[in-house]
Amino acid sequence: MGAECRYEVAQAAYVKLALHALKHPSAAVNGLLVGRLIEPSSIPAVISVVDAVPLSHHPHHLPLLPTLELALTLVEDHLATQGEGLAVVGYYHANPRRDDADLPAVAKRVGDHIFRYFPRSAVLLIDNKKLEKAIKGKSREPVVQLYTRDSSKSWLQAGSDGSSQLFLKEPSTNSVLADHVTTKKWEEIVDFDDHLDDISR
């Protein structure tokens, strides 16, 4: 289903998910992607990812369906009050190890869950090695790998055939990310785990 889609990631969403990974460098982090289908009749259809909602830095929390359901309900309720036609359009994940570039089973399960509500959903896997280069100002390449679900219900990395379905809306996004790293903006990132620990956050 995702094969006929183009995913445009806004700077705010991209920087937030990267900062979430940087805040917890030795933990698996994950969150939801928020956006909208902006050109459903075009080929390819365009999904605009405008924001990211950090969920967890405790890997044992997210596989629990009640925790995921609660987070999804809270996010969807909030989006409904905004009246901007936004929805949960995907999921992001960062592995705890620098050299681990495989999409884990938990990311596939969460992606499958979101797919039931948004059949053009995407999973973004943060590439820790690319993230290191980007924050040092050595790369303009996206620090995420795009996975989409095919007709056999498998999550496959997009672009392995040389095509690209993932685009950063603003070309200077990695420079902005590097600037945010120098000012330690990751300290401002609060995920759902943090909220459960202290509901004032």
Short mmCIF file of C-alpha atoms in Angstrom, two decimals:
data_model
loop_
_atom_site.label_atom_id
_atom_site.label_comp_id
_atom_site.label_asym_id
_atom_site.label_seq_id
_atom_site.Cartn_x
_atom_site.Cartn_y
_atom_site.Cartn_z
CA MET A 1 0.00 0.00 0.00
CA GLY A 2 2.82 2.39 0.84
CA ALA A 3 4.51 1.72 -2.50
CA GLU A 4 2.36 4.32 -4.23
CA CYS A 5 3.03 6.96 -1.60
CA ARG A 6 5.47 9.78 -1.12
CA TYR A 7 6.23 10.81 2.47
CA GLU A 8 7.21 14.43 3.14
CA VAL A 9 8.60 14.97 6.63
CA ALA A 10 8.42 18.48 8.08
CA GLN A 11 11.38 19.88 9.95
CA ALA A 12 9.51 19.98 13.29
CA ALA A 13 8.67 16.26 13.16
CA TYR A 14 12.15 15.23 12.00
CA VAL A 15 14.03 17.29 14.58
CA LYS A 16 11.77 16.13 17.42
CA LEU A 17 12.20 12.41 16.70
CA ALA A 18 15.97 12.83 16.34
CA LEU A 19 16.21 14.78 19.60
CA HIS A 20 14.16 12.08 21.34
CA ALA A 21 16.74 9.49 20.24
CA LEU A 22 19.61 11.74 21.34
CA LYS A 23 18.07 12.30 24.77
CA HIS A 24 18.11 8.54 25.45
CA PRO A 25 21.15 7.27 23.50
CA SER A 26 21.32 3.87 25.19
CA ALA A 27 17.60 3.11 25.07
CA ALA A 28 15.14 2.14 22.40
CA VAL A 29 12.93 5.17 21.79
CA ASN A 30 9.74 5.38 19.82
CA GLY A 31 6.82 7.60 19.00
CA LEU A 32 3.96 8.40 16.69
CA LEU A 33 4.03 10.32 13.43
CA VAL A 34 1.24 12.84 12.93
CA GLY A 35 0.18 14.19 9.57
CA ARG A 36 -2.35 14.01 6.78
CA LEU A 37 -2.91 12.66 3.32
CA ILE A 38 -2.63 15.84 1.25
CA GLU A 39 -2.90 14.59 -2.32
CA PRO A 40 -4.91 11.34 -2.26
CA SER A 41 -5.72 11.31 -5.96
CA SER A 42 -2.20 12.01 -7.20
CA ILE A 43 0.20 9.23 -8.14
CA PRO A 44 2.03 8.84 -5.90
CA ALA A 45 -0.27 9.93 -3.08
CA VAL A 46 1.44 12.42 -0.74
CA ILE A 47 1.47 11.96 3.03
CA SER A 48 2.68 15.00 4.93
CA VAL A 49 4.24 14.20 8.32
CA VAL A 50 3.98 17.44 10.31
CA ASP A 51 4.77 16.37 13.87
CA ALA A 52 6.11 13.56 16.03
CA VAL A 53 4.77 12.54 19.43
CA PRO A 54 7.47 10.90 21.58
CA LEU A 55 6.06 7.85 23.38
CA SER A 56 8.64 5.79 25.16
CA HIS A 57 12.22 5.25 26.16
CA HIS A 58 11.42 2.14 28.20
CA PRO A 59 11.26 -0.75 25.74
CA HIS A 60 9.00 -2.83 27.99
CA HIS A 61 6.19 -0.24 27.95
CA LEU A 62 5.30 -0.04 24.30
CA PRO A 63 4.68 -3.68 23.42
CA LEU A 64 1.86 -3.60 25.96
CA LEU A 65 -1.30 -3.03 23.95
CA PRO A 66 -3.13 -1.13 26.73
CA THR A 67 -0.27 1.39 26.97
CA LEU A 68 -0.23 1.84 23.20
CA GLU A 69 -4.02 2.13 23.04
CA LEU A 70 -4.01 4.76 25.80
CA ALA A 71 -1.32 6.78 24.03
CA LEU A 72 -3.12 6.53 20.68
CA THR A 73 -6.44 7.56 22.24
CA LEU A 74 -4.90 10.58 23.94
CA VAL A 75 -3.13 11.69 20.77
CA GLU A 76 -6.19 11.14 18.55
CA ASP A 77 -8.46 12.98 21.01
CA HIS A 78 -6.05 15.90 21.03
CA LEU A 79 -5.84 15.94 17.22
CA ALA A 80 -9.65 15.89 16.96
CA THR A 81 -9.84 19.12 18.99
CA GLN A 82 -7.37 20.82 16.63
CA GLY A 83 -9.71 20.58 13.64
CA GLU A 84 -6.85 20.50 11.13
CA GLY A 85 -7.54 17.05 9.67
CA LEU A 86 -4.47 15.56 11.33
CA ALA A 87 -4.20 11.87 12.20
CA VAL A 88 -1.64 9.32 13.32
CA VAL A 89 0.05 8.33 10.05
CA GLY A 90 2.93 6.24 11.32
CA TYR A 91 5.46 5.33 13.94
CA TYR A 92 9.16 5.96 14.55
CA HIS A 93 11.71 3.84 16.36
CA ALA A 94 15.39 4.06 17.31
CA ASN A 95 17.32 0.99 18.38
CA PRO A 96 19.53 1.28 21.46
CA ARG A 97 22.70 0.04 19.75
CA ARG A 98 24.58 2.25 17.30
CA ASP A 99 25.19 -0.61 14.86
CA ASP A 100 21.64 -2.03 14.89
CA ALA A 101 19.88 -1.02 11.68
CA ASP A 102 17.19 -3.72 11.68
CA LEU A 103 13.51 -2.96 12.14
CA PRO A 104 12.55 -4.78 15.36
CA ALA A 105 9.44 -6.90 15.81
CA VAL A 106 7.87 -4.36 18.18
CA ALA A 107 8.08 -1.66 15.50
CA LYS A 108 6.39 -3.98 13.01
CA ARG A 109 3.60 -4.81 15.51
CA VAL A 110 2.95 -1.14 16.26
CA GLY A 111 3.08 -0.38 12.53
CA ASP A 112 0.51 -3.12 11.92
CA HIS A 113 -1.74 -1.64 14.59
CA ILE A 114 -1.58 1.85 13.05
CA PHE A 115 -2.04 0.37 9.56
CA ARG A 116 -5.54 -0.80 10.59
CA TYR A 117 -6.55 2.85 11.02
CA PHE A 118 -4.38 4.43 8.33
CA PRO A 119 -3.58 2.02 5.46
CA ARG A 120 -0.82 4.25 4.08
CA SER A 121 1.07 4.34 7.35
CA ALA A 122 4.84 4.39 7.51
CA VAL A 123 7.48 3.29 9.99
CA LEU A 124 10.63 5.38 10.26
CA LEU A 125 13.70 3.70 11.74
CA ILE A 126 16.34 6.12 12.99
CA ASP A 127 19.78 5.18 11.68
CA ASN A 128 22.09 5.91 14.61
CA LYS A 129 25.22 6.10 12.44
CA LYS A 130 23.61 8.65 10.09
CA LEU A 131 22.36 10.58 13.11
CA GLU A 132 25.93 10.86 14.42
CA LYS A 133 27.11 12.28 11.10
CA ALA A 134 24.20 14.71 10.83
CA ILE A 135 24.69 16.26 14.26
CA LYS A 136 28.36 16.85 13.42
CA GLY A 137 27.29 18.71 10.28
CA LYS A 138 28.79 16.03 8.02
CA SER A 139 25.62 14.91 6.23
CA ARG A 140 22.48 16.33 4.65
CA GLU A 141 21.08 12.84 4.15
CA PRO A 142 17.96 11.90 6.17
CA VAL A 143 18.79 10.04 9.39
CA VAL A 144 15.77 7.78 9.03
CA GLN A 145 14.96 4.77 6.90
CA LEU A 146 11.42 4.48 5.56
CA TYR A 147 9.51 1.20 5.86
CA THR A 148 6.14 0.58 4.24
CA ARG A 149 3.85 -2.41 4.36
CA ASP A 150 3.45 -4.42 1.17
CA SER A 151 0.58 -6.61 -0.04
CA SER A 152 2.03 -9.62 1.80
CA LYS A 153 1.74 -7.66 5.08
CA SER A 154 5.52 -7.40 5.48
CA TRP A 155 7.32 -4.18 6.38
CA LEU A 156 9.98 -3.52 3.75
CA GLN A 157 12.56 -0.78 3.53
CA ALA A 158 11.56 1.64 0.81
CA GLY A 159 14.14 2.84 -1.66
CA SER A 160 16.19 -0.35 -1.77
CA ASP A 161 15.51 -0.37 -5.53
CA GLY A 162 17.06 3.09 -5.92
CA SER A 163 13.78 5.01 -5.75
CA SER A 164 13.09 7.46 -2.98
CA GLN A 165 9.73 7.89 -1.30
CA LEU A 166 10.98 9.91 1.68
CA PHE A 167 11.65 13.63 1.42
CA LEU A 168 12.56 16.27 3.97
CA LYS A 169 10.39 19.32 3.36
CA GLU A 170 13.15 21.75 4.30
CA PRO A 171 16.63 21.06 2.86
CA SER A 172 18.37 22.70 5.85
CA THR A 173 16.79 20.31 8.38
CA ASN A 174 20.04 18.58 9.39
CA SER A 175 21.67 21.97 9.97
CA VAL A 176 18.79 22.97 12.25
CA LEU A 177 19.14 19.64 14.06
CA ALA A 178 22.88 20.25 14.58
CA ASP A 179 22.11 23.72 15.99
CA HIS A 180 19.56 22.23 18.40
CA VAL A 181 22.14 19.70 19.57
CA THR A 182 24.67 22.44 20.42
CA THR A 183 22.02 24.13 22.60
CA LYS A 184 20.94 20.80 24.20
CA LYS A 185 17.33 21.12 23.03
CA TRP A 186 16.84 17.38 23.62
CA GLU A 187 16.42 18.24 27.32
CA GLU A 188 13.04 19.77 26.41
CA ILE A 189 11.70 16.55 24.88
CA VAL A 190 9.05 14.89 27.06
CA ASP A 191 7.69 11.50 26.07
CA PHE A 192 4.67 9.52 27.26
CA ASP A 193 6.84 7.65 29.79
CA ASP A 194 7.88 11.00 31.31
CA HIS A 195 4.21 12.04 31.42
CA LEU A 196 3.22 8.83 33.22
CA ASP A 197 5.97 9.48 35.77
CA ASP A 198 4.87 13.11 36.28
CA ILE A 199 1.54 14.16 34.78
CA SER A 200 2.48 17.85 34.97
CA ARG A 201 4.94 17.22 32.12
#
